[in-house]
Short mmCIF file of C-alpha atoms in Angstrom, two decimals:
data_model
loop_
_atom_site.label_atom_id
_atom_site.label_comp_id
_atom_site.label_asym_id
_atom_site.label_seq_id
_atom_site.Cartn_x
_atom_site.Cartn_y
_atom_site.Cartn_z
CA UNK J 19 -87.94 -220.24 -94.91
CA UNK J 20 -88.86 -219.65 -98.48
CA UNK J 21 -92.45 -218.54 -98.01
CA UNK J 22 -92.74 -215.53 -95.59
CA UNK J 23 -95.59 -213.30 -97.04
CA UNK J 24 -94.14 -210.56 -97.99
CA UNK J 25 -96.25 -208.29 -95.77
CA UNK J 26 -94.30 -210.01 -92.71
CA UNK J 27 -90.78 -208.85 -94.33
CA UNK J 28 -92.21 -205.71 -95.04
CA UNK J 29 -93.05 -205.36 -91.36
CA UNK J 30 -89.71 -205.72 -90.08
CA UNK J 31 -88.75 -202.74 -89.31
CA UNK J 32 -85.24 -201.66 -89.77
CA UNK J 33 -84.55 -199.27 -86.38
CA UNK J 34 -85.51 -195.77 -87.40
CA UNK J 35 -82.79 -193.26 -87.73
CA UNK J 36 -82.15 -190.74 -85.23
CA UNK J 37 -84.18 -187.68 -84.81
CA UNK J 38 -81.99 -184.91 -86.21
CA UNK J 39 -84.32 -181.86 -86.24
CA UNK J 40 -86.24 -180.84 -83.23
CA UNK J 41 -88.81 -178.31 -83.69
CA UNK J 42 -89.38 -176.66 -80.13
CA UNK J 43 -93.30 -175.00 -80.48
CA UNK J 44 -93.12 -172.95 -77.20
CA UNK J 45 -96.67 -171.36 -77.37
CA UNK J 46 -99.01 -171.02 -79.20
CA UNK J 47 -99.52 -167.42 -78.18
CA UNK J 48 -98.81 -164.92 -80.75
CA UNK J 49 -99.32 -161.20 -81.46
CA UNK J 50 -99.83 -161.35 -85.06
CA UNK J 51 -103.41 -163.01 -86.40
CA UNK J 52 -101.45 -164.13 -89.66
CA UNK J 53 -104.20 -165.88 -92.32
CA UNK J 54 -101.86 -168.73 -93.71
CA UNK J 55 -100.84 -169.87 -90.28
CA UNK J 56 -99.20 -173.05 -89.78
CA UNK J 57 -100.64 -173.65 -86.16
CA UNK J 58 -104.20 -176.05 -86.10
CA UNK J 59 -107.04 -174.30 -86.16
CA UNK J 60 -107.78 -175.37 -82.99
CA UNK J 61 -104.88 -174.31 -81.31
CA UNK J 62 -106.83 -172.50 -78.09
CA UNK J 63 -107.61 -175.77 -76.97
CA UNK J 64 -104.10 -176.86 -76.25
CA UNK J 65 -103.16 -174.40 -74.31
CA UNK J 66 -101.41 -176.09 -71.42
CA UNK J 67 -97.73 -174.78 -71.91
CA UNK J 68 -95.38 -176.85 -70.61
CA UNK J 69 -92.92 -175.51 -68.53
CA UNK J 70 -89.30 -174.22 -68.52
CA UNK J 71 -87.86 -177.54 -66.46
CA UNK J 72 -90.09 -179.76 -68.56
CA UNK J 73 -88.46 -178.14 -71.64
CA UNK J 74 -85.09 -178.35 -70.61
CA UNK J 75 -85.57 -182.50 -70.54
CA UNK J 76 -87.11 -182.22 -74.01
CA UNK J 77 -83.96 -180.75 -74.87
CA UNK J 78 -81.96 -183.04 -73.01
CA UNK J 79 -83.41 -186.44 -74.01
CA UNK J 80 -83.51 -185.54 -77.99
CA UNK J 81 -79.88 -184.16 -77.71
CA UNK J 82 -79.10 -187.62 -76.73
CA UNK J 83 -80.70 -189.58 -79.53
CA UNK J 84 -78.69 -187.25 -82.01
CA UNK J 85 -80.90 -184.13 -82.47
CA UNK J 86 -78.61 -180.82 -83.28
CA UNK J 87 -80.69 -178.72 -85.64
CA UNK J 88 -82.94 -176.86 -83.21
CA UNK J 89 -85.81 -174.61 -84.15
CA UNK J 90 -87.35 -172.37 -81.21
CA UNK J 91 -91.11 -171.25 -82.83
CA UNK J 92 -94.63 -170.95 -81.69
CA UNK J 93 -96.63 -168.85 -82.24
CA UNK J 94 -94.32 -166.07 -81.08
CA UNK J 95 -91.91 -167.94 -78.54
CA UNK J 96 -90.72 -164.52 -77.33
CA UNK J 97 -93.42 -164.45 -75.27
CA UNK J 98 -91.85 -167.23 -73.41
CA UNK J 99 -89.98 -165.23 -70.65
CA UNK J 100 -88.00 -168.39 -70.33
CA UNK J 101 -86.55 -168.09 -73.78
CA UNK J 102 -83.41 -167.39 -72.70
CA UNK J 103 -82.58 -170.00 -70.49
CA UNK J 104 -83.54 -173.14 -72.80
CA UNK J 105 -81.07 -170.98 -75.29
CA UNK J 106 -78.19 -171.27 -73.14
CA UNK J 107 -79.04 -174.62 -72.35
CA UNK J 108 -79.34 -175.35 -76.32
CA UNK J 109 -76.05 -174.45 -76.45
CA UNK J 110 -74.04 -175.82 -74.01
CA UNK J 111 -75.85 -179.25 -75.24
CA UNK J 112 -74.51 -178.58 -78.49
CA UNK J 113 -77.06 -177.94 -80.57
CA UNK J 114 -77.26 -175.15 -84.28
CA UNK J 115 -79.72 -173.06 -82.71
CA UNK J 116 -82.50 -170.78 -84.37
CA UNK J 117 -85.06 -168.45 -83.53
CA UNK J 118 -88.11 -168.53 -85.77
CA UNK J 119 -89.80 -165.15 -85.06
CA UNK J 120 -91.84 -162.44 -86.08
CA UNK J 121 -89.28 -160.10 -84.26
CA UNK J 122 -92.23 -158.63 -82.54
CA UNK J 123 -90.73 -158.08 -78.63
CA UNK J 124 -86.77 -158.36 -79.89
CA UNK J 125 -85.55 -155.50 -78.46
CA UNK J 126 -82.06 -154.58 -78.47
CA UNK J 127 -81.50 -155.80 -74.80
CA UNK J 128 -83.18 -159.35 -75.64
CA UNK J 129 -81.15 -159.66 -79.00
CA UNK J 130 -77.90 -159.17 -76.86
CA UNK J 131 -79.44 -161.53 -73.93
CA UNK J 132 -80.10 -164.10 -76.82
CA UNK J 133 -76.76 -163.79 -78.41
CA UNK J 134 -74.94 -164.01 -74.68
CA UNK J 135 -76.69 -167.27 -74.25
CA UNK J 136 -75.37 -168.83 -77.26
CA UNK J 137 -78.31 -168.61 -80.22
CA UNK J 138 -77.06 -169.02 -83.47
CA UNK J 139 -79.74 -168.14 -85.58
CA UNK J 140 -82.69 -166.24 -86.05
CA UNK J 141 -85.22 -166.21 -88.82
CA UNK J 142 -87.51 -163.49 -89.17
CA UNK J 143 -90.59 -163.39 -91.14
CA UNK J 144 -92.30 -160.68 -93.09
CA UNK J 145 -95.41 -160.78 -94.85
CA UNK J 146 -95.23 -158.40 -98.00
CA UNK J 147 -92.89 -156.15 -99.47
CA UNK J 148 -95.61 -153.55 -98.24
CA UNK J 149 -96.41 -151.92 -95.39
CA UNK J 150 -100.10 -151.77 -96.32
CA UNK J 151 -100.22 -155.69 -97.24
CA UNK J 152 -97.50 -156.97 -94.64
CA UNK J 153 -99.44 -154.98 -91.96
CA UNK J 154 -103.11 -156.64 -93.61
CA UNK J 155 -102.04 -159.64 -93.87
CA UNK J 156 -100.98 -160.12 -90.22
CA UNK J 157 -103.56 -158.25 -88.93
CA UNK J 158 -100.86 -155.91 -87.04
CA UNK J 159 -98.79 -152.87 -87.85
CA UNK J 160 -95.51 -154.26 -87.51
CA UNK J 161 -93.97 -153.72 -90.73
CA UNK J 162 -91.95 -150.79 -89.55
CA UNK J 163 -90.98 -152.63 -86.57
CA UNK J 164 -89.84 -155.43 -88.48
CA UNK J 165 -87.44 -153.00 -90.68
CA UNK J 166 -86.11 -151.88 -87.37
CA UNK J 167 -85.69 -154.96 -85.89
CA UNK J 168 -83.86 -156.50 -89.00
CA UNK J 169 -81.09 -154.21 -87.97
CA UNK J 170 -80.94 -154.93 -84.56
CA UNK J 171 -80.60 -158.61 -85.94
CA UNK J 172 -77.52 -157.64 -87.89
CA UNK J 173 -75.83 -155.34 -86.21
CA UNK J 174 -75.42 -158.38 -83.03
CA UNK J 175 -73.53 -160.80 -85.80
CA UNK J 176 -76.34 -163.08 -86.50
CA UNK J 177 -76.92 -164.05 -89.81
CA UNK J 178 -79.77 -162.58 -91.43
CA UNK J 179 -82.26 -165.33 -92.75
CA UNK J 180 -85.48 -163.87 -93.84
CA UNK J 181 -88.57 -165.94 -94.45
CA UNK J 182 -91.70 -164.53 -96.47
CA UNK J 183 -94.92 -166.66 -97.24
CA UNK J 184 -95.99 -166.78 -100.64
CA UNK J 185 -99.49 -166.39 -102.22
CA UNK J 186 -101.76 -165.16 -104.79
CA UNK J 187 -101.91 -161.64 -102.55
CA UNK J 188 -98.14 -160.99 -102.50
CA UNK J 189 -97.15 -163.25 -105.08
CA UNK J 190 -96.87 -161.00 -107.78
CA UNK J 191 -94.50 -158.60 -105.08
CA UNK J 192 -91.84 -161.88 -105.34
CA UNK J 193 -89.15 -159.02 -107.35
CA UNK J 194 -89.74 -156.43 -104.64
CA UNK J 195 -89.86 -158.85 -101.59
CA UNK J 196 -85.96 -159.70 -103.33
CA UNK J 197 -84.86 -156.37 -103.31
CA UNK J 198 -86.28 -155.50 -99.60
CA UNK J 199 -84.09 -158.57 -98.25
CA UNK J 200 -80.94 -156.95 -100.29
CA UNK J 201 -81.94 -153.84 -98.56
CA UNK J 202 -81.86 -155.38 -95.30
CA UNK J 203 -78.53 -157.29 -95.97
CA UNK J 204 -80.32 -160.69 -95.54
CA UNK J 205 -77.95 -163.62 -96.70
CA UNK J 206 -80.82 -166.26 -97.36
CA UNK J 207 -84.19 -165.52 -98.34
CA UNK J 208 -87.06 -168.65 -98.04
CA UNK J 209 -90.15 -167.71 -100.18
CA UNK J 210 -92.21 -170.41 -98.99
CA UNK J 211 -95.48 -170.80 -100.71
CA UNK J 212 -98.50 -171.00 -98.00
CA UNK J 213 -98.84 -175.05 -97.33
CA UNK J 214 -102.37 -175.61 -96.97
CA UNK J 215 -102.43 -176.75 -93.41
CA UNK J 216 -104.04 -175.40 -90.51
CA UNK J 217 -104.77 -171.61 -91.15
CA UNK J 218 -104.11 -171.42 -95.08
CA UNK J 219 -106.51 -174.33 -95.98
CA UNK J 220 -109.23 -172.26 -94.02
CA UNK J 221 -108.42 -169.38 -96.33
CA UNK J 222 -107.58 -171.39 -99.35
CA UNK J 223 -109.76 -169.89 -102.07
CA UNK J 224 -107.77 -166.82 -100.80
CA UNK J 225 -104.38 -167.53 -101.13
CA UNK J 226 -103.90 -170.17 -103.89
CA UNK J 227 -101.99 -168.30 -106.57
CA UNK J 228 -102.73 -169.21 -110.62
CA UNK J 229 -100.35 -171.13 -112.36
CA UNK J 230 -99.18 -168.23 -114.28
CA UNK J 231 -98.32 -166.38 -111.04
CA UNK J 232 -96.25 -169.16 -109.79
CA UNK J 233 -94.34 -169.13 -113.13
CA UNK J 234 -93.92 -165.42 -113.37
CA UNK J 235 -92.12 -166.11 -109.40
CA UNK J 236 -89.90 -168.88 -110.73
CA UNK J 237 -88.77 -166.64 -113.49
CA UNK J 238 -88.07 -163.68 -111.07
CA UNK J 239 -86.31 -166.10 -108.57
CA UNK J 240 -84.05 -167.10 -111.44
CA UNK J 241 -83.14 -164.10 -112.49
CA UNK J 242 -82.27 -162.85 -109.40
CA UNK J 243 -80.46 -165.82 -108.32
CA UNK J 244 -78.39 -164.74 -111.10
CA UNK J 245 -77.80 -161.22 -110.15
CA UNK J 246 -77.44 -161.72 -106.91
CA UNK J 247 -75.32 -165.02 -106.20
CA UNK J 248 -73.52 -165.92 -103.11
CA UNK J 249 -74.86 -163.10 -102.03
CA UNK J 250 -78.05 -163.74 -101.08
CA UNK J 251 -79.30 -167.24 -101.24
CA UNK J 252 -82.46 -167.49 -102.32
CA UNK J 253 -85.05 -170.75 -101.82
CA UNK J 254 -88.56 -170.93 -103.06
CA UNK J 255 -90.88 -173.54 -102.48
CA UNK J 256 -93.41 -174.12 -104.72
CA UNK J 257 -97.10 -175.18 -103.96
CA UNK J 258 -97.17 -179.01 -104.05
CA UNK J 259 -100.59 -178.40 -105.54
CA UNK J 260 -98.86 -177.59 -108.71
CA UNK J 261 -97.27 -180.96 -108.63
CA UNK J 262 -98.18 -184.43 -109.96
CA UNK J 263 -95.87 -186.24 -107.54
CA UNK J 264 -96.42 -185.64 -104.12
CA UNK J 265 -93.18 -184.53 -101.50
CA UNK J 266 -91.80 -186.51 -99.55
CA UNK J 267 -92.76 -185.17 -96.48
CA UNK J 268 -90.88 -184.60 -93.40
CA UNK J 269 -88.05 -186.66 -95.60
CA UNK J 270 -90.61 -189.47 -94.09
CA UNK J 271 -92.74 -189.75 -91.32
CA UNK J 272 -90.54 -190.25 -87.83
CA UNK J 273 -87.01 -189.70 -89.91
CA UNK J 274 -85.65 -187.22 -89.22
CA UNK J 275 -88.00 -184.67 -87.72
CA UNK J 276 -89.69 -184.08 -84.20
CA UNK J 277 -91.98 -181.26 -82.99
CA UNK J 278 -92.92 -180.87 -79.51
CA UNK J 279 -96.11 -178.86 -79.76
CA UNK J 280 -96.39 -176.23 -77.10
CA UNK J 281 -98.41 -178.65 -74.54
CA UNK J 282 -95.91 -181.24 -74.96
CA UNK J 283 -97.71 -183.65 -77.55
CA UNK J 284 -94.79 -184.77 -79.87
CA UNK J 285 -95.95 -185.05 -83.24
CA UNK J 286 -94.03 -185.94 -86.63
CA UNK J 287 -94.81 -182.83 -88.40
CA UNK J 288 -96.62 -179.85 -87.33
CA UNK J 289 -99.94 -180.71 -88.86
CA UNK J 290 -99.94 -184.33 -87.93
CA UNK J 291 -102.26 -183.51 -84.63
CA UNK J 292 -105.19 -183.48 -87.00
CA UNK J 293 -105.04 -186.92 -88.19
CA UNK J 294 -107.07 -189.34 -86.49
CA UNK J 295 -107.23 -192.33 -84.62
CA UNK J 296 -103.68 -191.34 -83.47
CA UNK J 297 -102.89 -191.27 -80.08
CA UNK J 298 -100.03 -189.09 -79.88
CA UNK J 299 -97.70 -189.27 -76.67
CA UNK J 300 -96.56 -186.24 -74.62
CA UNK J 301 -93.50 -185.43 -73.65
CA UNK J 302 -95.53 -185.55 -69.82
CA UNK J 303 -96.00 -188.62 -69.99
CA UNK J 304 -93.05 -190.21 -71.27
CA UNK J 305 -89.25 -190.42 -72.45
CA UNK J 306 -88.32 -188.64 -76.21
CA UNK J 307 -86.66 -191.89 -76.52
CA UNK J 308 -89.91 -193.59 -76.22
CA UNK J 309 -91.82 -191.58 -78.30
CA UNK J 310 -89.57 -191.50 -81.11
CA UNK J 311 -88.72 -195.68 -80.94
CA UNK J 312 -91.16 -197.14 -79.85
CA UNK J 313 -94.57 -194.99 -79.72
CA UNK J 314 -97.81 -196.76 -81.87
CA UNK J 315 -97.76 -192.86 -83.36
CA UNK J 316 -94.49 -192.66 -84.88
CA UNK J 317 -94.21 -196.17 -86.12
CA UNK J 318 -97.76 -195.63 -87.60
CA UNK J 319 -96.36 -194.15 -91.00
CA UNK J 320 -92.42 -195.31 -91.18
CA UNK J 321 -91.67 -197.43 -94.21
CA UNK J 322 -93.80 -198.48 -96.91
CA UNK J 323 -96.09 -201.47 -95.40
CA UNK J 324 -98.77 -199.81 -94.42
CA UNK J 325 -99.71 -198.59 -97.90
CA UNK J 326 -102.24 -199.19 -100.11
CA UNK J 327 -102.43 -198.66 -103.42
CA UNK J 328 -101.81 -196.65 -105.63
CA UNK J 329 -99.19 -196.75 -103.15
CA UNK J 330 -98.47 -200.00 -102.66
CA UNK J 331 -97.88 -200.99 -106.00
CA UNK J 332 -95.95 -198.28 -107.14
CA UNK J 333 -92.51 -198.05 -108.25
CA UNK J 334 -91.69 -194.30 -107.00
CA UNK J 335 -92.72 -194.98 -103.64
CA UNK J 336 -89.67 -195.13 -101.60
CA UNK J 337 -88.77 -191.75 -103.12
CA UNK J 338 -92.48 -189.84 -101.86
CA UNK J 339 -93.25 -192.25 -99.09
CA UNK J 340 -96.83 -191.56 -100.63
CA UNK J 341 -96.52 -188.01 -99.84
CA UNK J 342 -98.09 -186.15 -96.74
CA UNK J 343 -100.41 -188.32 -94.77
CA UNK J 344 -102.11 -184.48 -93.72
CA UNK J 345 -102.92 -184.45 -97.15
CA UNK J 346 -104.71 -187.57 -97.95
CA UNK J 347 -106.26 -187.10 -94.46
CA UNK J 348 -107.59 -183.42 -95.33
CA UNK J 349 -108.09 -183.71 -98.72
CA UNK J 350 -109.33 -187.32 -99.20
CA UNK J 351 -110.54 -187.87 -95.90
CA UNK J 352 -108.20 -190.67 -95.18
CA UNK J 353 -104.73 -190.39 -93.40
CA UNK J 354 -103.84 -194.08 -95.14
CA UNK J 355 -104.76 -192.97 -99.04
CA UNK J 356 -102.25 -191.56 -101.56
CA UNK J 357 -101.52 -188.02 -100.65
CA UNK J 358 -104.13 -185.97 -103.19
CA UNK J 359 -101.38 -184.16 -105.03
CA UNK J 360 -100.06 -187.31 -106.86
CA UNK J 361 -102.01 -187.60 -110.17
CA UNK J 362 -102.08 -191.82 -109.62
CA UNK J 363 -104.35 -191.01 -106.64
CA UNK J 364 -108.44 -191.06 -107.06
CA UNK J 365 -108.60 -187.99 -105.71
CA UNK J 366 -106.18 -185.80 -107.63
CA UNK J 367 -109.34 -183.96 -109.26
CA UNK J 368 -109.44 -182.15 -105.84
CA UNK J 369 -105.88 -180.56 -106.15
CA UNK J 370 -106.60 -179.49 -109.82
CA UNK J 371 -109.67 -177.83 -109.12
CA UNK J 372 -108.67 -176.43 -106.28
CA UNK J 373 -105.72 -174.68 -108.35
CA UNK J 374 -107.73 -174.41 -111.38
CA UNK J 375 -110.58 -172.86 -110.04
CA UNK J 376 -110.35 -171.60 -106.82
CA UNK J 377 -113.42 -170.80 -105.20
CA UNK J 378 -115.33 -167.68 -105.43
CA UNK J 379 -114.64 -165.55 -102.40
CA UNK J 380 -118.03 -166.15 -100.45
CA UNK J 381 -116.09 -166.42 -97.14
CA UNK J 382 -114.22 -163.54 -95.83
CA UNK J 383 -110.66 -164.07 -95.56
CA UNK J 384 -110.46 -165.86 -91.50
CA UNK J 385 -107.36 -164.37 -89.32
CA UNK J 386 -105.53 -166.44 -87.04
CA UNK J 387 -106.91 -165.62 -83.32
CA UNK J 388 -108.20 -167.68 -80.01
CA UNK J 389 -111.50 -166.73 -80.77
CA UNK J 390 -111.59 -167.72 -84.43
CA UNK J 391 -110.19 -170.78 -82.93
CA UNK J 392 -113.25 -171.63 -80.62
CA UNK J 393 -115.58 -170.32 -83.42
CA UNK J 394 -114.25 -172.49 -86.08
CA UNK J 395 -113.98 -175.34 -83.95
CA UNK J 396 -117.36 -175.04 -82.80
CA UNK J 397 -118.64 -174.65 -86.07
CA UNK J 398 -116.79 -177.83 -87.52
CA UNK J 399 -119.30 -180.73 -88.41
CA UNK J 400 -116.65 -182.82 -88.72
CA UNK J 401 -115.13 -185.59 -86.56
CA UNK J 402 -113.28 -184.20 -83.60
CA UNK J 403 -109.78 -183.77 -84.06
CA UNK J 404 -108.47 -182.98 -80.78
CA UNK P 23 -64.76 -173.33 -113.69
CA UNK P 24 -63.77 -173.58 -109.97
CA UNK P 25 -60.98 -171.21 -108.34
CA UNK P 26 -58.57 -172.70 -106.94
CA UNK P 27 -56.83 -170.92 -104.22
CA UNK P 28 -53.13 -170.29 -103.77
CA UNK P 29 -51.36 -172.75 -100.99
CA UNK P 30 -50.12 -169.54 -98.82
CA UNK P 31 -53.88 -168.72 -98.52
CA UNK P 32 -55.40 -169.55 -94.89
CA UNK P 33 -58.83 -171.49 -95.19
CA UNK P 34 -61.67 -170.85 -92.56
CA UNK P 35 -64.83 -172.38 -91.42
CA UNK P 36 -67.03 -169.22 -92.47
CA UNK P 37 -68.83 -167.53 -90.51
CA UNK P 38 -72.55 -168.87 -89.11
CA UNK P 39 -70.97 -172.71 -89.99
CA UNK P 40 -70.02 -174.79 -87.40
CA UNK P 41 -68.47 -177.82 -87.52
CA UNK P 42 -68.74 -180.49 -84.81
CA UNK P 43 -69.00 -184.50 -84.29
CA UNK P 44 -71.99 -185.81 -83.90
CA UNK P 45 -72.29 -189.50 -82.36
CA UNK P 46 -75.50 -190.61 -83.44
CA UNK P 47 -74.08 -190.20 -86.71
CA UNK P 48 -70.48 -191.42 -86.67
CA UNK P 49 -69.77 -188.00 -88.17
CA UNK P 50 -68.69 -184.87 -88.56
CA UNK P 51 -71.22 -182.40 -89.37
CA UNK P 52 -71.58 -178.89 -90.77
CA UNK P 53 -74.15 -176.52 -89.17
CA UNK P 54 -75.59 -173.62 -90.65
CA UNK P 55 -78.87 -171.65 -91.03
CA UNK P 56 -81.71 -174.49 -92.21
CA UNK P 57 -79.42 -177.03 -92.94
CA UNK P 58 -76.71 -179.32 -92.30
CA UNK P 59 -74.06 -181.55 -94.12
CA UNK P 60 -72.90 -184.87 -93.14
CA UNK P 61 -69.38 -185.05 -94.10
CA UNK P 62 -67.51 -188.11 -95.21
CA UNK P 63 -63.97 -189.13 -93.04
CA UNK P 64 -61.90 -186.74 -96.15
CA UNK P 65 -63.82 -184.11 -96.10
CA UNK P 66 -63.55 -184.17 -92.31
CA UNK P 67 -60.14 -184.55 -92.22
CA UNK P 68 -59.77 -181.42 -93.98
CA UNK P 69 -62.17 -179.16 -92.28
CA UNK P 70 -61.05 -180.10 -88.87
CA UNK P 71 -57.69 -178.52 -90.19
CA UNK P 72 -59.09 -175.42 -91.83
CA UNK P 73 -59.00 -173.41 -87.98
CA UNK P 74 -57.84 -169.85 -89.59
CA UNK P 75 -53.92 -170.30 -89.11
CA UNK P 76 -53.07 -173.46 -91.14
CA UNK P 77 -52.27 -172.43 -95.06
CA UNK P 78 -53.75 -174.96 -97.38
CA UNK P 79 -50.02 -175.88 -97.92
CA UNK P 80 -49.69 -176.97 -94.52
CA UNK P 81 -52.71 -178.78 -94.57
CA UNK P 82 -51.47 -180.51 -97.53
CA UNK P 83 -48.14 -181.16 -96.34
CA UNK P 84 -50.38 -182.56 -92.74
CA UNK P 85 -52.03 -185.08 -94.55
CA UNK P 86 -49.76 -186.12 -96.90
CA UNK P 87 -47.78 -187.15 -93.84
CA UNK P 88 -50.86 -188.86 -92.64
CA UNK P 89 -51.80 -191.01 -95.17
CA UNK P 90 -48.60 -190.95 -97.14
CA UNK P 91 -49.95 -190.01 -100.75
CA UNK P 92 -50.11 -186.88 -103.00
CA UNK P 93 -53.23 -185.54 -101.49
CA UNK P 94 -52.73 -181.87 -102.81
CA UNK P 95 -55.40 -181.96 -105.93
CA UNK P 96 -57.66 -183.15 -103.81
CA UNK P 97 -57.70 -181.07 -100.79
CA UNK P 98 -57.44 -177.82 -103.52
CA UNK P 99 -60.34 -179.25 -105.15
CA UNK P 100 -62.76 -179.99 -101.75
CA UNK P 101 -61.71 -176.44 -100.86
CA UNK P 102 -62.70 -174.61 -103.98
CA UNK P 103 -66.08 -176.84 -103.79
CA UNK P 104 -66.44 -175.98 -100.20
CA UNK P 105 -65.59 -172.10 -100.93
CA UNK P 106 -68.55 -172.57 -103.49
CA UNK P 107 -70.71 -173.91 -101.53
CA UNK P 108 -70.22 -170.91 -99.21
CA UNK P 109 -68.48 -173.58 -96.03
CA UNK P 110 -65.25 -171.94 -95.88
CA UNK P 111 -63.63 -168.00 -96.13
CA UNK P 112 -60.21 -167.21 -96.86
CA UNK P 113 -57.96 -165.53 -94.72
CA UNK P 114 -54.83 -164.07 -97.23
CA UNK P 115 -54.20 -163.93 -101.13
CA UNK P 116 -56.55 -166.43 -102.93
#
């Protein structure tokens, strides 16, 4: 067989690695109404939690296939009284264990109830260097509880990893948001810039920094990976917006990563449940094993042969898998197209002027909440994305 | 320039690591806050010996035995990359 069109070979599909990362969404119920979140907009309606002995198969099954990186998040999965219990479980599976929290409801007692049962990690975000702007931005007073509970973090032997969204309103803070997380003793320090998904694309024209802010950040970031060193380890993530190449995101779609969203639809990214025509399976339903092998969802994106071009004809596109299908879907309005940010695409003008001239601020500034939720999904003209 | 550390020194997984075998990947692996490192059959030969009582010397003098061949520059030089990298703490004089 000489002649096999080469969209057949293409087709075969080598068997996808395991999933390595499992991203555990326990709720989506959460006391801070944070404007960049990463949760869909229309989070209230999936608000069918599952429960603690479905969880404890999730964790089961996806052990089995090979997952051991293990992130418990939400919303604010303290709330889930259960917490404890698929900890312990975590760990006597086997997996690296961490706690992705706002630290609002880690008391003492829980910290030591988390540490009996085996977590290894928690992350805990703040949203300024400032009271004023950590407190606005969340739409809470918590950044004095946050100080406090950074403590109770570090004086139970966890390492202290400290995670701080970045945009155009604390940006400019990046050299004081270092020096707080020396204060505190943190050992890593993620400055993620918002990813405009979900909460932060509602607020976009908000939170978008210039390009000279995002250079001013790199430069502080340098320097203080310099002064600092071992010490504290210091990541920032840039905007992809500021990019001509798109990321490769996820590391590719069904690769390596697997989030159970807090009603049990598994999804290959957070974000993914807005993309349509994709009929993603639930962890209710069926086996992880399932899902990640063999589901229409996850297949949907793996490899290269369902591109088109600019895609399909380009030479970098094993290394950005044409970038975040999100993207293309949000931006572009179509989950197949190039993702946005890559200047080859059509649409690219919509990433530029997005960063070069963000919007005026007509709309106030929208904070996460249930009933911002049913408002802005009522409001939406668009297709539904449920 | 990379330290290397004296052979009387005891190596360490550090703290918050964690290394373990992982099937699915035919592996050992290194666990830590946001990340995790797929180590090659060397580097896991010499990590599964760094367990906070071995020196490096005995290490050495382990898998020289093992695979009969000078392995000394390399195991010195994995350590001082893995010290770098922040994988492994020393317990005595470096």
């Amino acid at each position: 067989m000489t002649d096999v069109p080469s969209t057949l070979v293409q087709t075969q599909a080598q068997t996808p690695t395991p999933p390595l990362w499992l991203l555990a969404e326990l709720t989506y119920t959460c006391p801070l109404h944070c404007v960049f979140c990463s949760n869909p907009v229309d989070f209230a309606q999936h608000d069918r939690e599952l429960a603690t002995d479905e969880w404890l198969r999730v964790l089961r099954e996806a052990r089995a296939l090979g997952a051991v990186q293990l992130g418990f998040s939400g919303g604010e999965p303290l709330t889930r009284a259960d917490l404890e219990v698929l900890v312990a479980e975590a760990h006597r599976l086997g997996y690296y264990s961490n706690l992705i929290t706002s630290g609002v409801g880690l008391t003492a007692e829980r910290i030591d109830r988390l540490k009996g049962a085996g977590l290894d990690h928690i992350q805990l975000s703040f949203q300024d260097s400032t009271r004023e702007l950590n407190d606005f931005l969340s739409h809470t007073r918590t950044f004095d509880l946050k100080r406090r509970t950074a403590d109770l973090i570090r004086a139970a032997g966890f390492p202290m990893v400290l995670n701080c969204v970045i945009h155009r309103l604390n940006i400019d803070h990046v050299e004081r948001i270092i020096e707080l997380a020396v204060e505190i003793g943190a050992e890593y320090l993620e400055l993620a810039n918002a990813q405009y998904y979900g909460w932060a694309l509602t607020n976009r024209d908000h939170l978008i920094p210039t390009r000279d802010q995002v250079r001013r950040a790199e430069a502080v970031v340098a320097q203080a990976r310099q002064r600092f060193g071992e010490r504290l380890r210091i990541l920032l993530v840039v905007p992809d917006y500021f990019e001509t190449r798109p990321k490769r995101c996820m590391n590719g779609w069904g690769s390596v990563f697997l989030t159970i969203a807090p009603d049990g639809t598994a999804l290959p990214c957070q974000s993914a449940r807005v993309l349509p025509g994709l009929d993603f399976p639930n962890v209710r339903e069926t086996t992880v094993a399932d899902i990640w092998y063999r589901s229409t969802a996850f297949n949907r994106y793996r490899g290269t042969a369902w591109m088109k071009e600019p895609c399909a004809s380009c030479p970098e596109k094993q290394q950005d898998l044409g970038g975040c299908r999100c993207q293309a879907y949000l931006l572009a309005g179509d989950p197949d197209a190039a993702d946005p940010v890559c200047d080859k695409s059509p649409d690219h003008g919509l990433v530029t002027a997005a960063v070069n001239a963000p919007g005026p601020d007509v709309r106030p500034l929208v904070f996460r909440s249930p009933a911002e939720s049913r408002r802005l999904r009522a409001e939406s003209a668009g297709p539904d994305l449920t | 320039m990379r330290e290397l550390h004296d052979d009387s020194a005891v190596p360490a997984i550090a703290a918050h690591y964690r290394l373990q075998f992982e099937p699915a990947q035919n592996a050992h692996v290194l666990l830590f806050p946001e990340g995790m490192i797929k180590l090659n059959g060397s580097g896991a030969e010499i990590l599964t010996r760094c367990d906070g009582r071995a020196t490096q010397g005995e290490i050495i003098e382990t898998l020289r035995q093992r695979f009969a061949a000078d392995v000394g520059a390399d195991v010195r030089a994995f350590l001082g990359m893995a010290t770098e990298k922040g994988w492994v703490r020393w317990l005595g004089p470096p």
